[in-house]
Amino acid sequence: MSRFAAVAAFLLLLVSPGGTSALAAPDAPATSSSAIPLWGTLEPGPHAVGFQVIETFDDSRSWRPERAPDGRVIPGPSARPVRISVWYPAGAAGPAPMRYGDYVHIAGSGVFGELNAVLAQRELNLLRRIMRGRSAVAHLMRSPSAALRDAPPATGRFPLIGYTPGLNAYLQHGNFVLCEYLASHGYVVVTVPQLGTTSMRLEFGIDPVSLETQMRDTEFALAAVRRLPFADQDKVALIGHSMGGVSSVISAMRDSRVDAVVGLDASNGARQLAPTLTGSAFYTVRNLRVPWLDLRRAANDELDSSSLSALEHADRYQLLFSGVAHSDFTSFPMIAMNFPTDIAGRTPAHASRVYELVARTLLAFLDATFATHGDIDQALRAAAAPETHAGLVEQFVHLPPRPVPLSGEELAFLIARDGLAATLAARPHAADKALLNAAGYRLLEWQRMDRAIETFRRNVRLHPGDSNLLDSLAEGYLSAGRLREAAAAYRDVLQASPGDRSLDESSREALRSNAQAKLSLIAEMRSWNATPAPR
C-alpha cells in the first residue's frame, strides 16, 4: 500500500464522480517549436523559459488524519504535501518545449503521484465544462507552451515572484502564460496548486483558516525556492488573482522582505469581500510600505476602492480595464482565443488584448520596482497609457504614499543607534509622551538600560506631574537594579497620583497599589543585600 492510498480513492471520488479520465495523458512534446500560440502578441524576453516541479512536505502542518474513521492507523506521512511549480530564466540549450498537457499531467511518486492524479482530473473536468467539445480539450493538451522542463538555468540570480491563484482555481497553472512571460524576462515565478485545508476537505472557503492556508502554502514555497542558486532572495514580489490578491497583501504586511505587491482583480475590490482583507488578524496599514499595483475590471456598482485609499503608506497604482471579466486576468483569454470556449459578454480578441496589456503593464511595474532608479509611474504610463490603448484602459490612478509615523519600536531602534538627543533633534515630533514611553519599554526589553532610563527621564521632564510616566521611570530604575532611585521614583508616584487629573479613580488606585507593593519589594531586596553572606 502506498503512503497515500488509504485516502486517495476517497479524494478521487470527491472531485471526479465520473471515475477515471476518458482522455489519456498527452503525447510526448514535439521535438522543437519557436511558435508560442498561447502567448498571442506577447514579446518573449532574452531568456528561454525553464520549468521544474519540487515535491516536498511542510512538516509544520498536518494534512491527513493519523487514523481512518474506523480507527485503523493510516501509514505514511501525515504532513502537508506541497507541490511547487517554478518557472525560471533558462539557458539557450534545453529539451523540446512542453505542451499544455504537461502542466495538467505531472508525474509524481507516492503521495504526490496520487495527489497529482486528483489535481489533473479536477482540471480536466473543468476544461470539459468551459471548452466546446472534447476535441478542443485534446487540441489544447497538444498545444506547445514556452516552457522547457528541467532546463538548465541561465547564469545569474533573478528576482523572485510568488504567484497565488484565486480560491479553488481548478486550472493547476491558471496563469501559466504570465508565468512563462515573466520568466523569459528575467524573473523566477513560484506557485502551488489550490489544495484545501486537509485531505478530507479539498475546497477552500472564504474564511480565515482557508486564507491562512493559502498564504502559508505560498510562503513555504518561496522559502524553498529562495535556496535555489538562481533566485535572488533580496528581491521579492507577490502577485495574486482574486482571493490570491488578498492573501498577497496580507503576506506583504507580515513579511518585510517583500518589495512589491500586485493584485489581479483582487477580491478586496469587491464590496462583499473587502472585509477578508481588513478583517485579517495580520491587517496592519502601517506595515504595507511597498509599491502596490492594482489591476482590475472597470468600476461597477460592486467596486470598493476603500482599501486602496486606506493603505496610505504604500505607493499605490490602479488601472481599470474595460469590457473584461474576472477570469480574463488569468490565462483563460489566451485559451479562448485559440480554441472554441464558452465566453460571454466580450469577444476572445478583446479579452486576450486586455490580458496581454495586463502582462506588459505588470512587467513594466516589476522592472521599474527592481531597477536602481526606476520610475514606476512613468513606466506604467508608457506601458498602458489610455491614449495608446484606446478602449482598453478606462482609468489610471496613482496615489503616492504618506509618511509613516514612527512606532515605539522604531523610535527605540533610532535611540539605541543614535542616542536620544540626536534622535529627538532630527525628529521633534517623536517627543510625544506615549511614543517615548513605548520606546523606553522596548529599550528595557532589549536590555539597553541606560538608554531606556534616559528616555523615561526625558519624558518625565517634558510632562511633569504625570504619575504614569513616573511609574515607567521607576520601573526602568528597578529593572536596572538601581534600587535607591527606583524607590524615590515610586514615592514620587504616590505623591503625584492624587492630583493627576489625567487619571480615573481605577487607574489612580492601580498606580498607588503598584507603587506600595514595589516599595515593599525594594525594601526586602535591600535587606537581602545587607545580610552578610554565610561563611
Coordinates of C-alpha atoms in Angstrom, one line a residue:
M1 CA 0.0 0.0 0.0
S2 CA 1.4 3.4 -0.9
R3 CA 1.7 6.2 1.6
F4 CA -1.4 8.0 0.4
A5 CA -3.5 5.1 -0.9
A6 CA -5.7 4.9 2.2
V7 CA -7.3 8.2 1.3
A8 CA -6.5 8.6 -2.4
A9 CA -9.6 6.7 -3.6
F10 CA -11.8 8.9 -1.4
L11 CA -10.3 12.0 -2.8
L12 CA -10.7 10.9 -6.4
L13 CA -14.4 10.3 -5.7
L14 CA -14.7 13.8 -4.3
V15 CA -13.6 15.5 -7.5
S16 CA -14.3 13.1 -10.3
P17 CA -17.7 11.4 -9.8
G18 CA -17.5 10.0 -13.3
G19 CA -14.5 7.9 -12.5
T20 CA -11.2 7.9 -14.3
S21 CA -10.5 10.3 -17.2
A22 CA -11.5 9.2 -20.7
L23 CA -8.8 11.5 -22.0
A24 CA -5.4 9.9 -22.0
A25 CA -2.2 11.7 -20.9
P26 CA -0.8 13.9 -23.7
D27 CA 1.7 12.6 -26.2
A28 CA 5.3 13.5 -25.8
P29 CA 6.2 17.1 -26.6
A30 CA 7.1 18.0 -30.1
T31 CA 10.7 18.0 -31.0
S32 CA 11.0 21.8 -31.2
S33 CA 8.9 24.8 -31.9
S34 CA 9.7 28.5 -31.9
A35 CA 6.0 29.4 -32.0
I36 CA 4.1 30.1 -28.8
P37 CA 0.5 30.2 -30.0
L38 CA -1.0 30.8 -26.4
W39 CA 1.1 33.9 -26.0
G40 CA -0.7 35.9 -28.6
T41 CA 1.4 39.0 -29.4
L42 CA 3.4 39.0 -26.2
E43 CA 7.1 39.5 -26.8
P44 CA 9.5 36.9 -25.3
G45 CA 12.3 38.2 -23.2
P46 CA 16.0 37.4 -23.6
H47 CA 15.8 34.1 -21.8
A48 CA 14.4 30.7 -22.6
V49 CA 11.9 29.5 -20.0
G50 CA 12.7 26.7 -17.7
F51 CA 10.1 24.8 -15.6
Q52 CA 10.6 22.4 -12.7
V53 CA 8.4 20.9 -10.0
I54 CA 9.5 20.5 -6.4
E55 CA 7.7 17.9 -4.3
T56 CA 8.1 18.5 -0.6
F57 CA 6.3 18.4 2.8
D58 CA 5.6 21.1 5.2
D59 CA 6.2 19.3 8.5
S60 CA 4.8 22.2 10.5
R61 CA 1.3 21.4 9.3
S62 CA -0.7 18.2 9.2
W63 CA -2.6 17.2 6.0
R64 CA -4.4 13.9 6.6
P65 CA -5.5 12.2 9.8
E66 CA -3.3 9.7 11.6
R67 CA -6.2 7.2 11.7
A68 CA -9.1 6.3 9.5
P69 CA -12.7 6.7 10.7
D70 CA -12.7 3.0 11.8
G71 CA -9.6 3.6 14.0
R72 CA -7.1 1.9 11.8
V73 CA -3.7 3.6 11.6
I74 CA -3.0 5.2 8.2
P75 CA 0.6 4.5 7.2
G76 CA 2.9 7.1 5.7
P77 CA 3.5 10.8 6.3
S78 CA 0.7 13.0 7.6
A79 CA 2.5 16.3 6.9
R80 CA 1.0 18.7 4.3
P81 CA 2.3 17.9 0.8
V82 CA 3.3 21.0 -1.2
R83 CA 3.9 20.7 -4.9
I84 CA 5.9 23.8 -6.0
S85 CA 5.9 24.8 -9.6
V86 CA 8.9 27.0 -10.7
W87 CA 9.4 29.0 -13.9
Y88 CA 12.8 30.5 -14.3
P89 CA 15.2 32.0 -16.9
A90 CA 16.9 29.2 -18.7
G91 CA 19.9 28.9 -20.9
A92 CA 19.5 28.6 -24.7
A93 CA 20.0 24.8 -24.7
G94 CA 17.4 22.6 -23.4
P95 CA 14.7 20.0 -24.2
A96 CA 11.8 20.5 -26.5
P97 CA 9.0 22.8 -25.2
M98 CA 6.4 21.3 -23.0
R99 CA 2.8 21.0 -24.2
Y100 CA -0.1 22.4 -22.2
G101 CA -1.0 18.8 -21.2
D102 CA 2.4 18.6 -19.4
Y103 CA 1.0 21.2 -17.0
V104 CA -2.0 19.0 -16.4
H105 CA -0.4 15.5 -16.1
I106 CA 2.5 15.9 -13.8
A107 CA 4.3 12.7 -12.8
G108 CA 5.0 12.1 -9.1
S109 CA 5.8 9.4 -6.6
G110 CA 4.0 8.2 -3.5
V111 CA 1.7 10.8 -2.1
F112 CA 2.4 13.2 -5.0
G113 CA 1.6 10.6 -7.7
E114 CA -1.9 10.1 -6.4
L115 CA -2.4 13.8 -5.5
N116 CA -1.3 14.8 -9.0
A117 CA -3.9 12.5 -10.4
V118 CA -6.6 14.2 -8.3
L119 CA -5.5 17.6 -9.5
A120 CA -5.3 16.5 -13.1
Q121 CA -8.8 15.0 -13.0
R122 CA -10.2 18.1 -11.4
E123 CA -8.7 20.3 -14.2
L124 CA -10.0 18.0 -17.0
N125 CA -13.5 18.2 -15.5
L126 CA -13.3 22.0 -15.6
L127 CA -11.9 22.1 -19.2
R128 CA -14.7 19.9 -20.4
R129 CA -17.2 22.3 -18.9
I130 CA -15.8 25.5 -20.4
M131 CA -14.5 24.2 -23.8
R132 CA -16.7 23.3 -26.7
G133 CA -16.1 19.7 -27.5
R134 CA -13.6 17.1 -26.4
S135 CA -11.6 17.7 -29.5
A136 CA -11.0 21.2 -28.3
V137 CA -9.6 19.8 -25.0
A138 CA -7.4 17.3 -26.8
H139 CA -6.0 20.1 -29.1
L140 CA -5.3 22.3 -26.1
M141 CA -3.4 19.4 -24.5
R142 CA -1.2 19.2 -27.5
S143 CA -0.6 22.9 -27.8
P144 CA 3.0 23.9 -27.2
S145 CA 4.0 26.2 -24.3
A146 CA 7.1 28.2 -23.9
A147 CA 8.5 26.2 -21.1
L148 CA 11.4 23.7 -21.2
R149 CA 11.0 21.0 -18.5
D150 CA 14.1 21.0 -16.2
A151 CA 16.2 23.1 -18.5
P152 CA 19.5 24.3 -17.1
P153 CA 19.0 27.7 -15.5
A154 CA 20.5 30.9 -17.0
T155 CA 23.6 32.3 -15.4
G156 CA 22.9 34.8 -12.6
R157 CA 20.3 35.4 -9.9
F158 CA 16.9 36.7 -10.7
P159 CA 14.0 38.4 -8.7
L160 CA 11.6 36.0 -7.0
I161 CA 7.9 36.2 -7.7
G162 CA 5.3 34.4 -5.6
Y163 CA 2.0 33.9 -7.6
T164 CA -1.2 32.9 -5.7
P165 CA -4.3 32.0 -7.7
G166 CA -7.9 32.5 -6.6
L167 CA -9.6 30.2 -4.2
N168 CA -10.3 26.8 -5.7
A169 CA -8.7 27.6 -9.1
Y170 CA -9.0 24.2 -10.8
L171 CA -6.5 25.0 -13.5
Q172 CA -3.3 23.9 -11.8
H173 CA -1.3 26.6 -13.6
G174 CA -4.1 29.0 -14.4
N175 CA -1.8 31.9 -15.2
F176 CA 0.9 29.9 -17.0
V177 CA 1.2 32.4 -19.8
L178 CA 2.0 35.2 -17.4
C179 CA 4.5 33.0 -15.5
E180 CA 6.3 32.0 -18.7
Y181 CA 6.3 35.6 -19.9
L182 CA 7.9 36.9 -16.7
A183 CA 10.4 34.1 -16.6
S184 CA 11.5 34.9 -20.2
H185 CA 12.1 38.5 -19.0
G186 CA 14.3 37.5 -16.1
Y187 CA 12.1 36.5 -13.2
V188 CA 11.7 33.3 -11.1
V189 CA 8.0 32.7 -10.6
V190 CA 6.7 30.3 -8.0
T191 CA 3.2 28.9 -7.4
V192 CA 1.4 26.0 -5.8
P193 CA -1.9 24.4 -6.8
Q194 CA -5.0 25.1 -4.8
L195 CA -5.4 22.4 -2.3
G196 CA -7.9 22.7 0.7
T197 CA -7.0 22.7 4.4
T198 CA -6.9 18.9 4.8
S199 CA -7.0 15.7 2.8
M200 CA -10.7 15.4 3.6
R201 CA -11.5 19.0 2.5
L202 CA -10.1 19.8 -0.8
E203 CA -12.0 23.1 -1.3
F204 CA -11.1 26.4 0.2
G205 CA -13.8 28.6 1.7
I206 CA -13.9 32.4 2.2
D207 CA -12.8 32.2 5.8
P208 CA -9.6 33.0 7.9
V209 CA -8.4 29.3 8.0
S210 CA -8.6 28.9 4.2
L211 CA -6.9 32.3 3.7
E212 CA -4.1 31.4 6.1
T213 CA -3.6 28.0 4.5
Q214 CA -3.3 29.7 1.1
M215 CA -0.8 32.2 2.4
R216 CA 1.3 29.6 4.2
D217 CA 1.5 27.5 1.1
T218 CA 2.9 30.4 -1.0
E219 CA 5.2 31.5 1.8
F220 CA 6.5 27.9 2.3
A221 CA 7.1 27.6 -1.5
L222 CA 9.0 30.9 -1.6
A223 CA 11.2 29.8 1.3
A224 CA 12.1 26.6 -0.5
V225 CA 12.9 28.4 -3.8
R226 CA 14.9 31.0 -2.1
R227 CA 17.6 28.4 -1.6
L228 CA 18.0 27.8 -5.3
P229 CA 21.1 29.3 -6.7
F230 CA 19.4 31.3 -9.4
A231 CA 16.8 33.0 -7.1
D232 CA 17.7 36.5 -5.7
Q233 CA 16.2 36.3 -2.3
D234 CA 16.7 40.0 -1.7
K235 CA 14.3 40.9 -4.5
V236 CA 10.8 39.5 -3.9
A237 CA 7.3 40.4 -5.2
L238 CA 3.9 38.9 -4.7
I239 CA 1.2 38.6 -7.3
G240 CA -2.3 37.3 -6.6
H241 CA -5.5 36.8 -8.6
S242 CA -8.9 37.1 -6.9
M243 CA -8.6 35.9 -3.2
G244 CA -4.9 35.4 -4.0
G245 CA -4.6 39.1 -4.3
V246 CA -5.9 39.5 -0.8
S247 CA -3.5 36.9 0.6
S248 CA -0.6 38.6 -1.2
V249 CA -1.3 41.9 0.5
I250 CA -1.6 40.3 3.9
S251 CA 1.6 38.3 3.4
A252 CA 3.4 41.5 2.5
M253 CA 2.2 43.1 5.7
R254 CA 3.7 40.3 7.8
D255 CA 6.9 39.8 5.8
S256 CA 9.1 42.9 5.5
R257 CA 11.2 41.2 2.8
V258 CA 8.5 41.6 0.2
D259 CA 9.4 44.5 -2.2
A260 CA 6.2 44.9 -4.2
V261 CA 2.6 43.5 -4.5
V262 CA 0.3 43.1 -7.5
G263 CA -3.4 42.3 -7.4
L264 CA -5.1 40.9 -10.4
D265 CA -8.8 41.7 -10.0
A266 CA -8.2 41.1 -6.3
S267 CA -11.2 40.3 -4.1
N268 CA -10.6 43.2 -1.8
G269 CA -12.1 45.4 -4.6
A270 CA -15.5 43.7 -4.3
R271 CA -17.7 45.3 -1.7
Q272 CA -18.8 42.0 -0.1
L273 CA -15.3 40.6 0.0
A274 CA -13.4 43.6 1.2
P275 CA -13.6 42.5 4.9
T276 CA -11.5 39.4 4.0
L277 CA -8.6 41.9 3.8
T278 CA -9.4 44.3 6.6
G279 CA -10.7 41.5 8.9
S280 CA -7.4 39.6 8.9
A281 CA -5.5 39.4 12.2
F282 CA -2.4 40.5 10.2
Y283 CA -4.0 43.5 8.6
T284 CA -1.9 46.5 9.7
V285 CA -2.0 49.6 7.5
R286 CA 1.4 50.9 8.6
N287 CA 3.1 47.6 7.6
L288 CA 2.4 47.9 3.9
R289 CA 5.0 50.4 2.6
V290 CA 6.0 48.9 -0.7
P291 CA 4.6 49.7 -4.2
W292 CA 1.2 48.1 -4.8
L293 CA -0.2 47.6 -8.3
D294 CA -4.0 47.0 -8.5
L295 CA -5.1 45.8 -11.9
R296 CA -8.8 45.2 -12.2
R297 CA -12.1 45.4 -14.1
A298 CA -13.5 48.9 -14.7
A299 CA -15.6 50.5 -12.0
N300 CA -19.0 49.0 -11.3
D301 CA -21.6 49.0 -8.6
E302 CA -19.7 46.3 -6.7
L303 CA -16.3 48.0 -6.8
D304 CA -15.0 49.0 -3.4
S305 CA -11.8 51.2 -3.6
S306 CA -11.6 51.8 0.2
S307 CA -8.6 49.5 0.6
L308 CA -6.7 51.5 -2.0
S309 CA -7.2 54.7 -0.1
A310 CA -6.8 53.1 3.4
L311 CA -3.3 51.7 2.7
E312 CA -1.9 55.2 2.7
H313 CA 1.7 54.3 3.3
A314 CA 2.1 52.3 0.1
D315 CA 2.8 53.8 -3.3
R316 CA -0.5 52.7 -5.0
Y317 CA -1.2 52.3 -8.7
Q318 CA -4.5 51.3 -10.1
L319 CA -5.5 50.5 -13.7
L320 CA -9.1 49.8 -14.6
F321 CA -9.7 47.8 -17.8
S322 CA -12.9 47.9 -19.8
G323 CA -15.0 45.1 -21.1
V324 CA -13.4 42.2 -19.3
A325 CA -14.4 39.5 -16.8
H326 CA -12.8 38.2 -13.6
S327 CA -11.2 35.2 -15.4
D328 CA -9.6 37.5 -18.0
F329 CA -6.8 38.2 -15.5
T330 CA -5.8 34.6 -15.9
S331 CA -4.6 32.8 -19.0
F332 CA -8.2 31.9 -19.9
P333 CA -8.5 34.6 -22.7
M334 CA -5.4 33.1 -24.4
I335 CA -7.0 29.7 -24.4
A336 CA -10.3 31.2 -25.6
M337 CA -8.5 33.0 -28.5
N338 CA -7.1 29.7 -29.8
F339 CA -9.8 27.2 -29.0
P340 CA -13.7 27.2 -29.0
T341 CA -14.6 28.1 -25.5
D342 CA -17.7 29.4 -23.6
I343 CA -17.0 33.1 -23.2
A344 CA -19.9 35.6 -22.7
G345 CA -20.2 39.4 -22.7
R346 CA -17.0 40.0 -24.7
T347 CA -15.0 38.6 -27.6
P348 CA -11.9 36.4 -27.2
A349 CA -10.0 39.0 -29.2
H350 CA -10.8 41.8 -26.8
A351 CA -10.2 39.7 -23.7
S352 CA -6.9 38.5 -25.0
R353 CA -5.8 42.0 -25.9
V354 CA -6.5 43.2 -22.4
Y355 CA -4.7 40.2 -20.9
E356 CA -1.6 40.9 -23.0
L357 CA -1.8 44.6 -21.8
V358 CA -2.0 43.4 -18.2
A359 CA 1.1 41.2 -18.7
R360 CA 3.1 44.0 -20.2
T361 CA 2.0 46.5 -17.6
L362 CA 2.9 44.1 -14.8
L363 CA 6.3 43.5 -16.3
A364 CA 6.9 47.3 -16.6
F365 CA 5.9 47.6 -12.9
L366 CA 8.3 44.9 -11.8
D367 CA 11.2 46.1 -14.0
A368 CA 10.8 49.6 -12.5
T369 CA 10.5 48.3 -9.0
F370 CA 13.7 46.4 -9.1
A371 CA 15.6 48.9 -11.2
T372 CA 18.2 51.0 -9.2
H373 CA 16.3 54.2 -10.0
G374 CA 13.1 53.1 -11.6
D375 CA 10.2 55.4 -12.1
I376 CA 7.1 53.2 -11.7
D377 CA 4.6 55.9 -12.6
Q378 CA 6.4 56.7 -15.8
A379 CA 6.9 53.0 -16.7
L380 CA 3.2 52.3 -16.2
R381 CA 2.0 55.3 -18.2
A382 CA 4.3 54.2 -21.0
A383 CA 3.1 50.6 -20.9
A384 CA -0.7 51.3 -20.6
A385 CA -1.4 54.9 -21.5
P386 CA -5.2 55.2 -22.2
E387 CA -4.4 57.3 -25.3
T388 CA -2.2 54.4 -26.7
H389 CA -4.6 51.6 -25.8
A390 CA -8.0 53.3 -26.6
G391 CA -10.9 51.4 -25.3
L392 CA -8.9 49.0 -23.1
V393 CA -7.8 51.2 -20.1
E394 CA -10.6 53.2 -18.6
Q395 CA -8.7 54.8 -15.7
F396 CA -5.2 55.2 -14.3
V397 CA -4.8 56.3 -10.7
H398 CA -1.6 56.9 -8.7
L399 CA -1.8 57.6 -5.0
P400 CA 1.6 58.5 -3.5
P401 CA 2.4 57.2 0.0
R402 CA 2.1 59.3 3.1
P403 CA 4.9 59.3 5.6
V404 CA 4.7 56.5 8.2
P405 CA 4.5 57.8 11.8
L406 CA 7.2 56.3 14.0
S407 CA 6.2 53.4 16.2
G408 CA 7.6 53.0 19.7
E409 CA 9.7 50.1 18.4
E410 CA 11.1 52.2 15.5
L411 CA 11.8 55.1 17.8
A412 CA 13.6 52.7 20.2
F413 CA 15.8 51.5 17.4
L414 CA 16.8 55.0 16.5
I415 CA 17.5 55.9 20.1
A416 CA 19.6 52.7 20.5
R417 CA 21.6 53.5 17.4
D418 CA 21.9 57.3 17.5
G419 CA 21.2 58.3 21.1
L420 CA 18.2 60.2 22.5
A421 CA 19.4 63.7 21.9
A422 CA 20.3 63.2 18.3
T423 CA 17.0 61.3 17.6
L424 CA 14.8 64.0 19.1
A425 CA 16.8 66.8 17.3
A426 CA 16.1 65.1 14.0
R427 CA 12.5 64.2 14.8
P428 CA 10.9 66.7 17.2
H429 CA 7.5 65.1 16.8
A430 CA 8.9 62.0 18.5
A431 CA 8.7 63.8 21.8
D432 CA 5.1 62.6 22.1
K433 CA 4.8 61.1 25.6
A434 CA 3.0 57.9 24.6
L435 CA 5.6 57.3 21.9
L436 CA 8.6 58.0 24.2
N437 CA 7.1 55.8 26.8
A438 CA 6.6 52.9 24.4
A439 CA 10.2 53.3 23.1
G440 CA 11.5 53.2 26.7
Y441 CA 9.9 49.9 27.4
R442 CA 11.2 48.4 24.2
L443 CA 14.7 49.6 25.2
L444 CA 14.2 47.8 28.5
E445 CA 13.3 44.7 26.6
W446 CA 16.5 44.9 24.6
Q447 CA 18.5 45.3 27.8
R448 CA 19.5 48.9 26.8
M449 CA 19.0 50.0 30.4
D450 CA 20.9 53.4 30.3
R451 CA 19.1 54.4 27.1
A452 CA 15.7 53.3 28.5
I453 CA 16.2 55.3 31.7
E454 CA 17.4 58.4 29.8
T455 CA 14.2 58.1 27.7
F456 CA 11.9 57.8 30.7
R457 CA 13.6 60.7 32.5
R458 CA 13.3 63.0 29.4
N459 CA 9.6 62.1 29.2
V460 CA 9.1 63.0 32.9
R461 CA 10.8 66.3 32.4
L462 CA 8.7 67.1 29.3
H463 CA 5.5 66.1 31.1
P464 CA 5.9 66.9 34.9
G465 CA 3.4 65.6 37.3
D466 CA 2.3 62.6 35.0
S467 CA 2.2 59.8 37.5
N468 CA 2.1 57.1 34.8
L469 CA 5.4 58.4 33.3
L470 CA 6.9 58.4 36.8
D471 CA 5.8 54.8 37.2
S472 CA 7.6 53.9 34.0
L473 CA 10.8 55.7 35.2
A474 CA 10.6 53.8 38.5
E475 CA 10.2 50.5 36.6
G476 CA 13.3 51.4 34.5
Y477 CA 15.4 52.0 37.6
L478 CA 14.1 48.8 39.2
S479 CA 14.9 46.7 36.1
A480 CA 18.4 48.1 36.1
G481 CA 18.9 47.3 39.7
R482 CA 19.1 50.9 40.8
L483 CA 17.1 50.4 43.9
R484 CA 17.6 53.8 45.6
E485 CA 16.5 55.7 42.5
A486 CA 13.6 53.3 41.9
A487 CA 12.3 53.8 45.5
A488 CA 12.5 57.6 45.1
A489 CA 10.5 57.4 41.8
Y490 CA 7.8 55.2 43.3
R491 CA 7.5 57.7 46.2
D492 CA 7.0 60.4 43.5
V493 CA 4.2 58.3 42.0
L494 CA 2.5 58.2 45.4
Q495 CA 2.9 61.9 45.8
A496 CA 1.8 62.9 42.2
S497 CA -1.1 60.4 41.6
P498 CA -3.8 62.1 43.9
G499 CA -3.6 65.3 41.9
D500 CA -3.1 63.8 38.5
R501 CA -6.3 64.8 36.7
S502 CA -5.5 62.6 33.7
L503 CA -6.3 59.5 35.8
D504 CA -9.6 58.0 36.6
E505 CA -10.1 56.5 40.0
S506 CA -9.4 53.0 39.0
S507 CA -6.1 53.9 37.3
R508 CA -5.1 56.0 40.2
E509 CA -5.7 53.2 42.7
A510 CA -3.8 50.7 40.4
L511 CA -0.7 53.0 40.3
R512 CA -0.9 53.6 44.1
S513 CA -1.2 49.9 44.9
N514 CA 1.6 49.0 42.5
A515 CA 3.9 51.7 43.9
Q516 CA 3.4 50.5 47.5
A517 CA 4.0 46.9 46.5
K518 CA 7.2 47.8 44.7
L519 CA 8.4 49.9 47.6
S520 CA 7.9 46.8 49.9
L521 CA 9.8 44.7 47.4
I522 CA 12.7 47.2 47.2
A523 CA 12.9 47.3 51.0
E524 CA 13.1 43.5 51.0
M525 CA 15.7 43.4 48.3
R526 CA 17.8 45.9 50.2
S527 CA 17.6 43.7 53.3
W528 CA 18.9 40.7 51.2
N529 CA 21.8 42.8 50.0
A530 CA 22.6 43.9 53.6
T531 CA 22.6 40.3 55.0
P532 CA 26.2 39.0 55.3
A533 CA 26.9 36.0 53.1
P534 CA 27.3 32.8 55.1
R535 CA 30.8 31.6 55.8

